[in-house]
mmCIF file of C-alpha atoms in Angstrom:
data_model
loop_
_atom_site.group_PDB
_atom_site.id
_atom_site.type_symbol
_atom_site.label_atom_id
_atom_site.label_comp_id
_atom_site.label_asym_id
_atom_site.label_seq_id
_atom_site.Cartn_x
_atom_site.Cartn_y
_atom_site.Cartn_z
ATOM 1 C CA MET A 1 -11.002 20.280 -7.074
ATOM 2 C CA THR A 2 -10.100 16.795 -5.747
ATOM 3 C CA GLU A 3 -12.622 14.324 -4.702
ATOM 4 C CA PRO A 4 -12.880 10.683 -4.026
ATOM 5 C CA ALA A 5 -14.564 9.541 -7.300
ATOM 6 C CA GLY A 6 -12.109 11.020 -9.683
ATOM 7 C CA ILE A 7 -9.117 8.913 -7.156
ATOM 8 C CA LEU A 8 -11.145 6.017 -7.718
ATOM 9 C CA GLY A 9 -11.582 6.122 -11.237
ATOM 10 C CA PHE A 10 -8.143 7.018 -12.416
ATOM 11 C CA TRP A 11 -6.449 4.204 -9.867
ATOM 12 C CA PHE A 12 -8.968 1.408 -10.680
ATOM 13 C CA GLY A 13 -9.846 2.420 -13.958
ATOM 14 C CA GLY A 14 -13.960 2.751 -13.316
ATOM 15 C CA ASP A 15 -14.148 -0.995 -11.819
ATOM 16 C CA LEU A 16 -13.013 -1.621 -7.886
ATOM 17 C CA ALA A 17 -13.343 -5.215 -8.203
ATOM 18 C CA ALA A 18 -10.786 -5.332 -11.575
ATOM 19 C CA TRP A 19 -6.609 -6.424 -10.872
ATOM 20 C CA GLN A 20 -4.080 -4.266 -12.243
ATOM 21 C CA GLU A 21 -1.005 -5.753 -11.033
ATOM 22 C CA GLU A 22 1.398 -4.553 -13.652
ATOM 23 C CA ARG A 23 -0.149 -1.352 -13.341
ATOM 24 C CA TRP A 24 0.092 -0.804 -9.734
ATOM 25 C CA PHE A 25 3.262 -2.754 -8.969
ATOM 26 C CA ARG A 26 5.814 -2.236 -11.126
ATOM 27 C CA PRO A 27 7.678 0.707 -11.573
ATOM 28 C CA ASP A 28 6.020 2.514 -14.925
ATOM 29 C CA PRO A 29 7.625 5.795 -15.374
ATOM 30 C CA ALA A 30 4.419 6.841 -17.837
ATOM 31 C CA PHE A 31 2.063 6.071 -14.919
ATOM 32 C CA ASP A 32 4.387 7.371 -12.379
ATOM 33 C CA ALA A 33 3.773 10.981 -14.388
ATOM 34 C CA ALA A 34 0.354 10.163 -14.851
ATOM 35 C CA CYS A 35 -0.220 10.010 -10.984
ATOM 36 C CA ARG A 36 2.274 13.259 -10.367
ATOM 37 C CA GLU A 37 0.194 15.261 -13.716
ATOM 38 C CA ARG A 38 -3.460 14.533 -11.728
ATOM 39 C CA PHE A 39 -2.773 13.991 -7.740
ATOM 40 C CA GLY A 40 0.705 15.592 -7.018
ATOM 41 C CA HIS A 41 -0.716 18.684 -6.378
ATOM 42 C CA CYS A 42 -2.847 17.255 -3.315
ATOM 43 C CA LEU A 43 -0.655 14.965 -1.287
ATOM 44 C CA ASP A 44 0.228 17.898 0.993
ATOM 45 C CA ASP A 45 -2.920 18.345 1.529
ATOM 46 C CA ALA A 46 -3.862 15.296 2.216
ATOM 47 C CA ARG A 47 -1.234 14.591 4.985
ATOM 48 C CA GLY A 48 -2.140 18.067 6.158
ATOM 49 C CA GLY A 49 -6.067 16.700 7.285
ATOM 50 C CA ALA A 50 -7.834 18.699 4.373
ATOM 51 C CA PHE A 51 -9.300 15.556 3.202
ATOM 52 C CA ASP A 52 -9.915 13.926 6.680
ATOM 53 C CA ALA A 53 -13.988 13.970 6.162
ATOM 54 C CA TRP A 54 -13.595 11.154 3.206
ATOM 55 C CA ALA A 55 -12.659 8.528 6.211
ATOM 56 C CA ALA A 56 -16.607 8.469 7.040
ATOM 57 C CA THR A 57 -17.639 6.744 3.758
ATOM 58 C CA PRO A 58 -15.633 3.295 2.203
ATOM 59 C CA GLU A 59 -14.832 5.038 -1.041
ATOM 60 C CA GLY A 60 -13.833 7.946 0.569
ATOM 61 C CA ALA A 61 -11.600 5.987 2.902
ATOM 62 C CA LEU A 62 -10.628 4.000 0.169
ATOM 63 C CA ALA A 63 -9.139 6.754 -1.709
ATOM 64 C CA LEU A 64 -7.455 9.278 1.177
ATOM 65 C CA LEU A 65 -5.464 5.490 1.543
ATOM 66 C CA LEU A 66 -4.202 5.915 -2.195
ATOM 67 C CA LEU A 67 -3.447 9.527 -1.714
ATOM 68 C CA LEU A 68 -1.507 8.368 1.538
ATOM 69 C CA ASP A 69 -0.357 5.075 1.072
ATOM 70 C CA GLN A 70 -0.009 4.668 -3.035
ATOM 71 C CA LEU A 71 0.979 7.737 -4.353
ATOM 72 C CA PRO A 72 3.588 8.765 -2.381
ATOM 73 C CA ARG A 73 5.089 5.621 -3.455
ATOM 74 C CA ASN A 74 4.605 6.453 -7.064
ATOM 75 C CA LEU A 75 4.998 10.160 -6.801
ATOM 76 C CA HIS A 76 8.494 9.557 -5.264
ATOM 77 C CA ARG A 77 9.652 6.968 -5.972
ATOM 78 C CA GLY A 78 12.861 6.058 -4.886
ATOM 79 C CA THR A 79 13.146 9.069 -2.034
ATOM 80 C CA PRO A 80 12.487 8.829 1.448
ATOM 81 C CA ALA A 81 9.206 10.972 0.527
ATOM 82 C CA ALA A 82 7.775 7.679 -0.402
ATOM 83 C CA PHE A 83 7.628 6.146 2.898
ATOM 84 C CA ALA A 84 6.609 10.054 4.723
ATOM 85 C CA ALA A 85 3.065 9.706 4.917
ATOM 86 C CA ASP A 86 3.182 5.794 6.280
ATOM 87 C CA ALA A 87 1.911 6.464 10.009
ATOM 88 C CA GLN A 88 -0.740 8.631 8.776
ATOM 89 C CA ALA A 89 -1.857 5.818 6.220
ATOM 90 C CA ARG A 90 -1.897 2.819 8.864
ATOM 91 C CA ALA A 91 -3.484 5.135 11.294
ATOM 92 C CA LEU A 92 -6.041 5.996 8.868
ATOM 93 C CA ALA A 93 -6.331 1.647 8.001
ATOM 94 C CA ARG A 94 -6.428 1.285 11.617
ATOM 95 C CA ARG A 95 -9.862 2.859 11.765
ATOM 96 C CA ALA A 96 -11.373 2.267 8.565
ATOM 97 C CA VAL A 97 -10.459 -1.345 9.515
ATOM 98 C CA LEU A 98 -11.073 -2.255 12.554
ATOM 99 C CA ARG A 99 -13.252 0.513 13.746
ATOM 100 C CA ASP A 100 -15.588 1.467 11.231
ATOM 101 C CA ARG A 101 -15.133 -2.077 8.863
ATOM 102 C CA HIS A 102 -15.008 -0.133 5.731
ATOM 103 C CA ASP A 103 -13.354 -2.920 4.004
ATOM 104 C CA LEU A 104 -16.284 -4.858 3.868
ATOM 105 C CA ALA A 105 -18.265 -2.966 1.859
ATOM 106 C CA LEU A 106 -16.403 -2.853 -1.061
ATOM 107 C CA PRO A 107 -14.393 -5.853 -3.210
ATOM 108 C CA CYS A 108 -11.833 -7.788 -2.345
ATOM 109 C CA THR A 109 -9.529 -5.695 -4.671
ATOM 110 C CA ALA A 110 -10.138 -2.465 -2.989
ATOM 111 C CA ARG A 111 -9.783 -4.007 0.305
ATOM 112 C CA CYS A 112 -6.199 -5.080 -0.584
ATOM 113 C CA PHE A 113 -5.534 -0.571 -0.641
ATOM 114 C CA LEU A 114 -7.044 -0.650 2.528
ATOM 115 C CA TYR A 115 -4.716 -3.693 4.234
ATOM 116 C CA LEU A 116 -1.268 -2.200 2.463
ATOM 117 C CA PRO A 117 -0.827 0.251 5.071
ATOM 118 C CA PHE A 118 -0.216 -2.407 6.960
ATOM 119 C CA GLU A 119 2.348 -4.517 4.457
ATOM 120 C CA HIS A 120 4.502 -1.624 3.831
ATOM 121 C CA SER A 121 4.967 -1.406 8.025
ATOM 122 C CA GLU A 122 8.578 -2.209 9.573
ATOM 123 C CA ASP A 123 6.334 -3.073 12.625
ATOM 124 C CA MET A 124 6.246 -7.334 13.295
ATOM 125 C CA ALA A 125 2.321 -6.420 14.799
ATOM 126 C CA ASP A 126 1.628 -4.721 11.554
ATOM 127 C CA GLN A 127 2.797 -7.232 9.719
ATOM 128 C CA ASP A 128 0.894 -9.818 11.284
ATOM 129 C CA LEU A 129 -2.467 -7.929 10.853
ATOM 130 C CA SER A 130 -1.549 -7.652 7.402
ATOM 131 C CA VAL A 131 -1.402 -11.544 7.050
ATOM 132 C CA ALA A 132 -4.359 -11.419 8.668
ATOM 133 C CA LEU A 133 -6.608 -9.611 6.980
ATOM 134 C CA PHE A 134 -5.227 -10.747 3.495
ATOM 135 C CA GLU A 135 -6.151 -14.504 4.581
ATOM 136 C CA GLY A 136 -9.349 -13.160 4.750
ATOM 137 C CA LEU A 137 -9.527 -13.012 1.387
ATOM 138 C CA ARG A 138 -8.671 -16.575 0.423
ATOM 139 C CA ASP A 139 -11.910 -17.401 -1.174
ATOM 140 C CA ASP A 140 -11.268 -15.008 -4.073
ATOM 141 C CA PRO A 141 -9.015 -16.479 -6.311
ATOM 142 C CA VAL A 142 -7.252 -13.854 -8.130
ATOM 143 C CA HIS A 143 -5.555 -12.993 -4.257
ATOM 144 C CA ALA A 144 -5.530 -16.869 -3.001
ATOM 145 C CA ALA A 145 -3.201 -17.818 -6.139
ATOM 146 C CA PRO A 146 0.484 -18.018 -6.347
ATOM 147 C CA GLY A 147 1.802 -14.941 -6.659
ATOM 148 C CA GLY A 148 -1.264 -13.338 -5.316
ATOM 149 C CA SER A 149 -1.868 -10.552 -2.895
ATOM 150 C CA ILE A 150 -1.753 -13.320 0.017
ATOM 151 C CA ALA A 151 1.623 -14.554 -0.843
ATOM 152 C CA HIS A 152 2.897 -10.950 -1.072
ATOM 153 C CA ALA A 153 1.404 -10.391 2.312
ATOM 154 C CA TRP A 154 3.251 -13.547 3.979
ATOM 155 C CA ALA A 155 6.164 -12.348 2.271
ATOM 156 C CA HIS A 156 6.725 -8.836 3.475
ATOM 157 C CA ARG A 157 6.198 -10.816 6.626
ATOM 158 C CA ALA A 158 8.595 -13.084 6.515
ATOM 159 C CA VAL A 159 10.902 -9.961 5.526
ATOM 160 C CA ILE A 160 10.367 -7.860 8.337
ATOM 161 C CA ARG A 161 10.450 -11.273 10.866
ATOM 162 C CA ARG A 162 13.721 -12.134 9.368
ATOM 163 C CA PHE A 163 15.526 -8.257 9.473
ATOM 164 C CA GLY A 164 13.110 -6.156 11.490
ATOM 165 C CA ARG A 165 12.687 -3.831 8.588
ATOM 166 C CA PHE A 166 12.788 -4.068 4.383
ATOM 167 C CA PRO A 167 16.526 -3.871 3.538
ATOM 168 C CA HIS A 168 15.737 -2.342 -0.028
ATOM 169 C CA ARG A 169 14.613 0.457 1.800
ATOM 170 C CA ASN A 170 17.686 1.000 3.303
ATOM 171 C CA ALA A 171 19.961 2.896 0.798
ATOM 172 C CA ILE A 172 16.875 4.846 0.207
ATOM 173 C CA LEU A 173 16.427 5.959 4.017
ATOM 174 C CA GLY A 174 20.580 6.520 4.344
ATOM 175 C CA ARG A 175 20.630 3.136 6.880
ATOM 176 C CA ALA A 176 23.489 0.685 6.455
ATOM 177 C CA SER A 177 22.372 -2.583 5.622
ATOM 178 C CA THR A 178 23.881 -5.478 7.243
ATOM 179 C CA PRO A 179 25.977 -8.091 4.972
ATOM 180 C CA ALA A 180 22.964 -10.504 6.015
ATOM 181 C CA GLU A 181 20.788 -7.932 4.105
ATOM 182 C CA ARG A 182 23.421 -7.431 1.596
ATOM 183 C CA ALA A 183 23.168 -10.853 0.444
ATOM 184 C CA CYS A 184 19.120 -10.928 0.499
ATOM 185 C CA LEU A 185 19.160 -7.754 -1.294
ATOM 186 C CA ALA A 186 21.712 -9.518 -4.018
ATOM 187 C CA GLU A 187 19.486 -12.741 -4.723
ATOM 188 C CA PRO A 188 16.762 -12.261 -7.817
ATOM 189 C CA GLY A 189 13.474 -11.211 -6.967
ATOM 190 C CA ALA A 190 15.129 -9.264 -3.277
ATOM 191 C CA GLY A 191 12.609 -6.398 -2.669
ATOM 192 C CA PHE A 192 9.405 -5.026 -3.381
#
């Protein structure tokens, strides 16, 4: 049976405060396969509400957000299914952060995963919230460093401000790219 502790143990390697950018944010077929093997069977259950009770605790909400927001990006990389639970993840993140304040009970690194559903959104208000939340991590040197999570939040917001959507998702979602988006995507390091 899937439990929050198993998800958190796998994702964070036993340390909710350790930053593992290479593992989490760089495409890695081996890590994607490990995610699929461990948790591929429970994504539909998470989307169907089977684990909604987890949201009552900070660790449970974090585990559920990983199932709805992060793991689909690993399991369904390059397909529309990677984004299929984004609205559900944002709703959960709103409750966890704005109503229940679960983020304050977690280390900064773990908090990031409560904030990422807003950063992943193509809505400007969500992007503004993302930046405000990530800016709250300014005292943590890992997150405040150049290229850290705060800088990434601002970069995501800038793309939404400029285009109203993430151009790197266009091909995956069957959207036509504008000339400006194609030019942006041709730049080194474009996309997330």
